[in-house]
Coordinates of C-alpha atoms (C1' of nucleotides) in Angstrom, one line a residue:
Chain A
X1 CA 8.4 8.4 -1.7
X2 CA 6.0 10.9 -3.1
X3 CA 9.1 13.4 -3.0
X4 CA 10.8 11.5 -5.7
X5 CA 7.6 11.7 -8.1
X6 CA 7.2 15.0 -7.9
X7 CA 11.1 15.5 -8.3
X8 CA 10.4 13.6 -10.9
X9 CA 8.4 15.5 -12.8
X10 CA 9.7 18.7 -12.3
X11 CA 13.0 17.5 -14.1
X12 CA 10.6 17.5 -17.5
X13 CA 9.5 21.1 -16.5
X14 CA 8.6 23.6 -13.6
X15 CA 5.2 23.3 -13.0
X16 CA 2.2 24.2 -9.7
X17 CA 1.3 21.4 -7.6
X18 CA -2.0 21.9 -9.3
X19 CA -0.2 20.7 -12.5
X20 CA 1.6 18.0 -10.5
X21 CA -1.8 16.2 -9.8
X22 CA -3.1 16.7 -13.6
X23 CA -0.2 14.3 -14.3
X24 CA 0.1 12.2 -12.3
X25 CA -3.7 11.2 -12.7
X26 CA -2.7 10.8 -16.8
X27 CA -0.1 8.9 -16.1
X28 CA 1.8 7.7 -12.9
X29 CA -1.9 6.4 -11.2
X30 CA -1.5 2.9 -11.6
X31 CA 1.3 2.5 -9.6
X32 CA 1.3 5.9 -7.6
X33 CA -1.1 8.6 -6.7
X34 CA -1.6 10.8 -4.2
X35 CA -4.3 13.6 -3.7
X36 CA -3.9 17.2 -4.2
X37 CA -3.7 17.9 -0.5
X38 CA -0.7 15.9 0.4
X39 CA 1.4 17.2 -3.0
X40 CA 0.8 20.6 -1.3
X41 CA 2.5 19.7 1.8
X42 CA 4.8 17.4 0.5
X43 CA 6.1 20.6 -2.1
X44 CA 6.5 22.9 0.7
X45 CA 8.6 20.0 2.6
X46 CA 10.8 19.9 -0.6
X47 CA 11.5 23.4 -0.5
X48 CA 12.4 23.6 3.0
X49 CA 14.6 21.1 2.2
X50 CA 15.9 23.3 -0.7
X51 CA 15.0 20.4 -3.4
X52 CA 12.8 22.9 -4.9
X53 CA 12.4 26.7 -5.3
X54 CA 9.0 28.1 -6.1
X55 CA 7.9 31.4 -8.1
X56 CA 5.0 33.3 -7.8
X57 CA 3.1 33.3 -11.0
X58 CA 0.6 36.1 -10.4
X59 CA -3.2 35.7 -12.0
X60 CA -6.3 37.9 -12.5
X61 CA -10.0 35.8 -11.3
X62 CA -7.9 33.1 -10.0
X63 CA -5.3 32.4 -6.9
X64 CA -1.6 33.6 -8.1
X65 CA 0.2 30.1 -9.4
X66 CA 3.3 28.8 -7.7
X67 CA 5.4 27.7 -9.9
X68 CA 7.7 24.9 -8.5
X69 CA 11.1 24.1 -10.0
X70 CA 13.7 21.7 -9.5
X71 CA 17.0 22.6 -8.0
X72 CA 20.8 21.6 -8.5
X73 CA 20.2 19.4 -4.8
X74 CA 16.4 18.0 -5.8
X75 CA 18.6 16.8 -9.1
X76 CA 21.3 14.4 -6.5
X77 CA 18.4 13.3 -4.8
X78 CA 16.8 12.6 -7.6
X79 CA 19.6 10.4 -9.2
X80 CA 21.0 9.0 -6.0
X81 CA 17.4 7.6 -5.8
X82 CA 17.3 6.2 -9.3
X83 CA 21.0 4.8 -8.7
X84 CA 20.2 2.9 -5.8
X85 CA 18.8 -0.8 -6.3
X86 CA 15.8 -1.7 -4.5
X87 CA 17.1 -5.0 -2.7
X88 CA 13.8 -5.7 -1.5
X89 CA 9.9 -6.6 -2.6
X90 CA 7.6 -4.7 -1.0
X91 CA 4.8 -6.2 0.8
X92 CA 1.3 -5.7 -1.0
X93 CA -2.1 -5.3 0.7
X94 CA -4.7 -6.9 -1.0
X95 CA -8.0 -6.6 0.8
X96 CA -9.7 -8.9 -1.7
X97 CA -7.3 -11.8 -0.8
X98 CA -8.2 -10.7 2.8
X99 CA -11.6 -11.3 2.2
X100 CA -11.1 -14.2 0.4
X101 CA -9.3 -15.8 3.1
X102 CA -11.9 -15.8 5.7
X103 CA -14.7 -15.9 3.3
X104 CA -15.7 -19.7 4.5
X105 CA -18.9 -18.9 6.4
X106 CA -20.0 -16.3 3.2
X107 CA -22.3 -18.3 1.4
X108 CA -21.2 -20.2 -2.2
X109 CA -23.3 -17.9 -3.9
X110 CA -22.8 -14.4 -2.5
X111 CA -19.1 -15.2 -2.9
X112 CA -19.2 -15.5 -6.3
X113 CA -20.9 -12.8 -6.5
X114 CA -18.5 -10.3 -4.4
X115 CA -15.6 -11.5 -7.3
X116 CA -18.0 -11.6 -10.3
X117 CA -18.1 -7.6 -9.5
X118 CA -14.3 -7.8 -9.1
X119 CA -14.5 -9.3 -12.4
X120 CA -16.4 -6.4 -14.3
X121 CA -14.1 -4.1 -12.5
X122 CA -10.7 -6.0 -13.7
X123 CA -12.2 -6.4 -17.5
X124 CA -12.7 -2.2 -17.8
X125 CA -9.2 -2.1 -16.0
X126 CA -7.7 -3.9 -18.3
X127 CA -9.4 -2.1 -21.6
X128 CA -8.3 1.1 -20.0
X129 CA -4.5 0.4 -20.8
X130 CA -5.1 -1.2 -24.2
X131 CA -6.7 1.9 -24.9
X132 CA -6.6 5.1 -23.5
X133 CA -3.4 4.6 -21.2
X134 CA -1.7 3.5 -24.3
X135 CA -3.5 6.9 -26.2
X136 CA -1.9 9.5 -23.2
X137 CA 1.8 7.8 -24.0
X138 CA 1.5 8.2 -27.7
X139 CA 0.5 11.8 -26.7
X140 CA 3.2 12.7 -24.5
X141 CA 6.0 10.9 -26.8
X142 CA 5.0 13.2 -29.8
X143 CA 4.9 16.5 -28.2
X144 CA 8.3 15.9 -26.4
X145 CA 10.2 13.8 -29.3
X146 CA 13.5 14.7 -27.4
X147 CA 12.3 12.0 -24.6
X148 CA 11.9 9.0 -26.8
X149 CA 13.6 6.7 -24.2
X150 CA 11.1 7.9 -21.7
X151 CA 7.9 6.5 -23.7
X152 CA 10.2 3.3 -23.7
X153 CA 10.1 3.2 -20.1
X154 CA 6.8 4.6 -19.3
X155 CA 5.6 2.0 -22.0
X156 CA 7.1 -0.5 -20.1
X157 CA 5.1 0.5 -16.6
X158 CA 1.8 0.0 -18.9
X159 CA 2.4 -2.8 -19.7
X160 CA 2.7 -4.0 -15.9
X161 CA -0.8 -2.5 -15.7
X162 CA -2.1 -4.8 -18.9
X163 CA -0.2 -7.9 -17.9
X164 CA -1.8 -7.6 -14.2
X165 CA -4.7 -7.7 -15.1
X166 CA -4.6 -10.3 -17.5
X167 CA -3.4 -12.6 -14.6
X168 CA -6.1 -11.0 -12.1
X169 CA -8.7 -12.1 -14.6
X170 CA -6.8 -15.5 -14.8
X171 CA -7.3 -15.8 -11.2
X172 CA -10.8 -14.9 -11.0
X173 CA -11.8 -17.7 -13.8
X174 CA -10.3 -20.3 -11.8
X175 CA -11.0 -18.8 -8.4
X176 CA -15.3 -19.0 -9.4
X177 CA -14.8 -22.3 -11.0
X178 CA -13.1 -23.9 -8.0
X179 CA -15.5 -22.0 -5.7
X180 CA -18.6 -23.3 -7.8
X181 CA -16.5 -27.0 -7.6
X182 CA -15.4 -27.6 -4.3
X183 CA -17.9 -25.6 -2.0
X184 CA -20.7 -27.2 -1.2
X185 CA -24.0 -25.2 0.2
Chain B
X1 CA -8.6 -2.6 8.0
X2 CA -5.9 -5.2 10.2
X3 CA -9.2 -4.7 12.4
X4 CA -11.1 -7.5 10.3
X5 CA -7.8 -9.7 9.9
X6 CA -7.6 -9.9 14.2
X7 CA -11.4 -10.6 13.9
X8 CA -11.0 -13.3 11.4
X9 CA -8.0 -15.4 13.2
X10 CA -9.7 -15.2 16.2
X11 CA -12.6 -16.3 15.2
X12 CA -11.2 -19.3 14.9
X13 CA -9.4 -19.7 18.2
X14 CA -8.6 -17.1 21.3
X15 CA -5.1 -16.2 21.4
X16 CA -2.9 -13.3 22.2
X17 CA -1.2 -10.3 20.0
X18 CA 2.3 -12.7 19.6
X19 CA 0.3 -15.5 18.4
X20 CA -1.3 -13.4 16.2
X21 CA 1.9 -12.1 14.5
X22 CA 3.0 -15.7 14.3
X23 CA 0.3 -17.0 12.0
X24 CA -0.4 -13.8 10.0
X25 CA 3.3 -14.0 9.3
X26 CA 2.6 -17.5 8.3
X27 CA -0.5 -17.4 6.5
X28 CA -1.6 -13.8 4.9
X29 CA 1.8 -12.0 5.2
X30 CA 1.6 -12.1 1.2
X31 CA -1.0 -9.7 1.0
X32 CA -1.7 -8.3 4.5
X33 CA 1.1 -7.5 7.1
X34 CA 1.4 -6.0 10.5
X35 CA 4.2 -5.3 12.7
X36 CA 3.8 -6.5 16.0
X37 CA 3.4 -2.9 17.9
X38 CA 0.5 -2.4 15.5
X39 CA -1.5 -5.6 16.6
X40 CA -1.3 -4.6 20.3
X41 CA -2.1 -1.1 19.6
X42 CA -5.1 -2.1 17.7
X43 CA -6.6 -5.0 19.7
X44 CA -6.5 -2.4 22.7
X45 CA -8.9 -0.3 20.3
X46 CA -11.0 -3.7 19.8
X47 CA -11.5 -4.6 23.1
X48 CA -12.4 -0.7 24.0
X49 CA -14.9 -1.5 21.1
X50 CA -16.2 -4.1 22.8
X51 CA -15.4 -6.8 19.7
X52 CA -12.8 -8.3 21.6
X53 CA -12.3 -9.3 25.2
X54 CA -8.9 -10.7 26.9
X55 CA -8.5 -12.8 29.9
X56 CA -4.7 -12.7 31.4
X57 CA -3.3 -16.0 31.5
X58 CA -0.2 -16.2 34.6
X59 CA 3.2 -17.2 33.7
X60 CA 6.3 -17.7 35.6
X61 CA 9.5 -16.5 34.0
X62 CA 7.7 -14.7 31.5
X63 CA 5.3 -12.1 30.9
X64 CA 1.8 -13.1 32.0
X65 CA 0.1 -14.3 28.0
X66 CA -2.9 -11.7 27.1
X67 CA -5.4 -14.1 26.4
X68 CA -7.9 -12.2 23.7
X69 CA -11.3 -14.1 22.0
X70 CA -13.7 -12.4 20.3
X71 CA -17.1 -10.9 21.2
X72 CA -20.7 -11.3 19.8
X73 CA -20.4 -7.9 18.5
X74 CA -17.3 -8.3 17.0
X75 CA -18.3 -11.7 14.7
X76 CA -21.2 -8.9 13.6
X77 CA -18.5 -6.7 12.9
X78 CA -16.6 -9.2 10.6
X79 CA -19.1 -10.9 9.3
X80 CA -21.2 -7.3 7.7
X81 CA -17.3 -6.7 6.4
X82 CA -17.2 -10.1 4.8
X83 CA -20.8 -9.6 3.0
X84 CA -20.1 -6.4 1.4
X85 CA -19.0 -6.6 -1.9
X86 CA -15.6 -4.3 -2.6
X87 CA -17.1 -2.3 -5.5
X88 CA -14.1 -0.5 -6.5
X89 CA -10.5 -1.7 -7.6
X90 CA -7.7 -0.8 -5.2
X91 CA -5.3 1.6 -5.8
X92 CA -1.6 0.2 -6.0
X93 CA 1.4 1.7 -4.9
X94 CA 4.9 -0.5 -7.1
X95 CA 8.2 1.8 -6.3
X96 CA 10.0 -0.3 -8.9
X97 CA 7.5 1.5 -11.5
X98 CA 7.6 5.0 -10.2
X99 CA 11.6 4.6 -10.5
X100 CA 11.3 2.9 -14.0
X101 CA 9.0 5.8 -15.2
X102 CA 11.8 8.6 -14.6
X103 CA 14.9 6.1 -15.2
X104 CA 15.7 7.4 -19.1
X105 CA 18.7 9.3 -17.9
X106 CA 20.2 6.2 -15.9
X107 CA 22.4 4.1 -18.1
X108 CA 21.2 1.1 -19.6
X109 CA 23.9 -1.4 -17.8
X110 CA 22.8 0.3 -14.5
X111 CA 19.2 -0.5 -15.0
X112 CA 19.3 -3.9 -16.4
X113 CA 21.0 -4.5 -13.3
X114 CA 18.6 -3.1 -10.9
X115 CA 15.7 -5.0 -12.7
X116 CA 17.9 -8.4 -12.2
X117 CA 18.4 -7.8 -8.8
X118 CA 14.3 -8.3 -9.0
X119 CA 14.5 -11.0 -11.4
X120 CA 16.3 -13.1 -8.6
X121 CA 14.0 -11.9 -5.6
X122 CA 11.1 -12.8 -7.5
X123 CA 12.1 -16.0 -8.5
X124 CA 12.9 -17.0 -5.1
X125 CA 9.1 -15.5 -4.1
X126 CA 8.0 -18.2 -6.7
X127 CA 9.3 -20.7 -5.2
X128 CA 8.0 -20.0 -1.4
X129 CA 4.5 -20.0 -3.1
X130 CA 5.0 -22.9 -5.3
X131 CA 6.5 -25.6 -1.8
X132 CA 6.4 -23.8 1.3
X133 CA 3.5 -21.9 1.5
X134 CA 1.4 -24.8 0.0
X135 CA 3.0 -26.7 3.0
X136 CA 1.7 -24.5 5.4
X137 CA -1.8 -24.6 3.9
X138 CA -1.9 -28.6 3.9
X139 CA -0.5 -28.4 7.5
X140 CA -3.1 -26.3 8.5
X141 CA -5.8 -28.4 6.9
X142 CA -4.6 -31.7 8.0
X143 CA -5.1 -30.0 12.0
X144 CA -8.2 -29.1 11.2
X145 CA -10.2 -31.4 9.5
X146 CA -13.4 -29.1 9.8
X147 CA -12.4 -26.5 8.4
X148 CA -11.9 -28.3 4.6
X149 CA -13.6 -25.0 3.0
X150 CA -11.5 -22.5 4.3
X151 CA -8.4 -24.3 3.3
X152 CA -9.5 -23.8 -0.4
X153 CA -10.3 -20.6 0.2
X154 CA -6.7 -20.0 1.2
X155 CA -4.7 -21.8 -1.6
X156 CA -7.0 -19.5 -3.8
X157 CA -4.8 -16.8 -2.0
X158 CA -2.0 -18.9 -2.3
X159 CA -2.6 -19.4 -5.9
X160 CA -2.5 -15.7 -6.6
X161 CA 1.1 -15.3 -5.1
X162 CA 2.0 -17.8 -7.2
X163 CA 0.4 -16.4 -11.1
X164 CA 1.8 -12.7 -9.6
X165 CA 4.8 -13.6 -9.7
X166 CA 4.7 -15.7 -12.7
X167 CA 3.5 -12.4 -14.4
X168 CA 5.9 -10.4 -12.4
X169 CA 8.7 -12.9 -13.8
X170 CA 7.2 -12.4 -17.1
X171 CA 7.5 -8.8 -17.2
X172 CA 10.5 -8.4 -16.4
X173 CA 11.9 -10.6 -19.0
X174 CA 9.8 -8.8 -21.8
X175 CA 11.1 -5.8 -20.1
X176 CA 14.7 -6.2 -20.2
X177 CA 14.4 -7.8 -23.4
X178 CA 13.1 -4.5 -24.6
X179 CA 15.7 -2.2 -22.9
X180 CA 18.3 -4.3 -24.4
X181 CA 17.0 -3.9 -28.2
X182 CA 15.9 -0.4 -27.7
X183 CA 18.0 1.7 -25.5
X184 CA 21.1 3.7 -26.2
X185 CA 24.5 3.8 -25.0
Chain C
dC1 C1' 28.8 -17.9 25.6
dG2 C1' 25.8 -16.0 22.5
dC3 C1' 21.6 -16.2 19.9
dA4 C1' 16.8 -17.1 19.1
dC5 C1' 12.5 -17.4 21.1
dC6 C1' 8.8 -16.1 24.2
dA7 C1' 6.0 -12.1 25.6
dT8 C1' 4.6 -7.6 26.8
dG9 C1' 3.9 -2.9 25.8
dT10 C1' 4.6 2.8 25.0
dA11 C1' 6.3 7.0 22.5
dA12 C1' 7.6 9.6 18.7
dT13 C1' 7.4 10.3 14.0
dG14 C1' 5.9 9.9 9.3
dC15 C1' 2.7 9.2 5.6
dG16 C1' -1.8 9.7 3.8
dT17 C1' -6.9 10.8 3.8
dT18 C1' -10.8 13.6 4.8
dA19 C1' -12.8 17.7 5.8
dC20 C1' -12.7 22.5 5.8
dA21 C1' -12.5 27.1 3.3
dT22 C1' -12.8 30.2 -0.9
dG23 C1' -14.1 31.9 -5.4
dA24 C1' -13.9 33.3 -10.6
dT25 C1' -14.2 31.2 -15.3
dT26 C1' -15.6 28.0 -18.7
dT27 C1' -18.4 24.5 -20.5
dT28 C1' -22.8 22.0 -21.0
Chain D
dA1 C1' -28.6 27.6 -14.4
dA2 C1' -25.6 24.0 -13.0
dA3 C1' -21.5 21.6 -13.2
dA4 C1' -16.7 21.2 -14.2
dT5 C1' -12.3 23.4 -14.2
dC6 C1' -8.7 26.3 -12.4
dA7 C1' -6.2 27.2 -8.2
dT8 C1' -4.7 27.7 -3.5
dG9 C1' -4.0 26.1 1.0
dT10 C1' -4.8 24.4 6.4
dA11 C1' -6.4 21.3 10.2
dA12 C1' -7.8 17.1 12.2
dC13 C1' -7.5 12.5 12.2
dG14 C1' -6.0 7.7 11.4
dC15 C1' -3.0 4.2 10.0
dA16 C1' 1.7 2.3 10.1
dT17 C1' 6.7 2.2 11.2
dT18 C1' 10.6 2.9 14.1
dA19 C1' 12.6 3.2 18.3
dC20 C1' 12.5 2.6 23.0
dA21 C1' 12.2 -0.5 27.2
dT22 C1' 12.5 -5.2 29.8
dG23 C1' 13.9 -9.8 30.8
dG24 C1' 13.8 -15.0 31.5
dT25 C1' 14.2 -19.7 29.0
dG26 C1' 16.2 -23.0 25.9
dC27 C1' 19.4 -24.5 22.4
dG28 C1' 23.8 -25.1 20.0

DNA sequence: CGCACCATGTAATGCGTTACATGATTTT
DNA sequence: AAAATCATGTAACGCATTACATGGTGCG
């Protein structure tokens, strides 16, 4: 699955796996990420696949840059991915629910504690794509004007990120007042 | 991390791996899953651990039952996971949003359609949380009378399915609703 | 007669993280 | 003088999925 972000990507522009990371960190992270180690591999899978062809970008004080760019077969795969409907939800993993679930014996008050930290956690979450997520959009969409359908769409995956955790906060308030209502101890 | 979900059904009963696939896939299969190859494979590693023991149960006509309960040790085990706090907010992965992000060059028909293909599945995931997971839940409770504070604890996890996909819903509808107004051809 | 359910497990493979290994340049 | 940034990669390990392997019972 990582293949198809860093496919997707490199169809804006060749760039090092170095770079690949940068970006994804501005702007992918909330609903992929993956660490510098396994875009490394996963690039040199690519190209063995021949979805990608890589230049040596030699340097002076610093290792030579590989320069990875998309080729004419990374661009099908690319589009029969897009093309393709997902038919399915995928299954979350949500260790707090976990918790949650088999929290009876934790006592009242530790347990609203464990989601009053969630809470603080949530609120800076949620500031971060009013503010800065939304900042790093505005960026990108001015300095490529040609991709103003893009910042449409990447808007669009922000606001997932603002309206989640709206609702997670939602959940919390009731969550603590039930907790403080119902549980006894 | 299915570790502390093995440790927390059996905490409430002994039972073996199949049993165990039957109620997670009844009760926390909304937020943690496992296939059943992974539950044997991992309560092996418990019970090598020490924070599970199993006692074979003979059967005719069938493959003897597994029997597994858990050890002194392992209630430690669960219970220091249950008392610390999750400090940090977990990283999600959404493949409909990593496909939305590099969608621009897929038509606009072509993507409303894919995000209505969700519409529907989600809808329908509303509606489980909303009448038959709350069954389960108030089955659950009525068997166990004794266990009134857990069942709260688990419609709070219920309740979460339920606002998620409300949001989810939500989304989509603002989504498509900006697609339609915004996007060419 | 066929399908779902009960019930166990192993092996191979893939995806992802952590740890290891190096080193100059730029900023504070 | 220390920390962050630029820049590459490999190796070991762990978690999770898919495929393999078996076979009787009960229901429609």
């Amino acid at each position: 699955m990582l293949t198809y972000a860093l496919l997707g990507f490199l169809r804006y522009a060749p760039m090092t796996g170095y770079d690949l990371k940068q970006i994804m960190d501005l702007s992918t992270s909330n609903f992929w990420h993956a660490k510098q180690s396994q875009i490394y591999t996963t690039l040199k899978k690519l190209e063995a696949k021949g979805q990608v062809q890589s230049e040596i970008e030699p340097q002076q004080g610093r290792p030579d840059r590989r320069v990875y760019s998309i080729t004419p077969v990374g661009e099908q795969a690319l589009t029969d991915w897009l093309d393709a409907p997902l038919e399915e939800i995928e299954p979350r993993k949500e260790t707090l629910l976990l918790k949650l679930f088999f929290a009876a014996p934790t006592g009242k008050d530790a347990l609203l504690g464990q989601l009053g930290v969630q809470r603080e956690l949530h609120q800076r979450m949620l500031d971060t794509y009013r503010h800065e997520t939304r900042q790093v959009i505005d960026q990108f969409a001015s300095q490529m004007p040609e991709h103003q359908a893009d910042a449409i769409l990447w808007d669009a995956t922000r606001r997932f990120g603002e309206m989640f955790e709206e609702m997670y906060l939602a959940w919390l308030a009731e969550t603590m007042a039930v907790i403080e209502a119902k549980l006894d101890e």
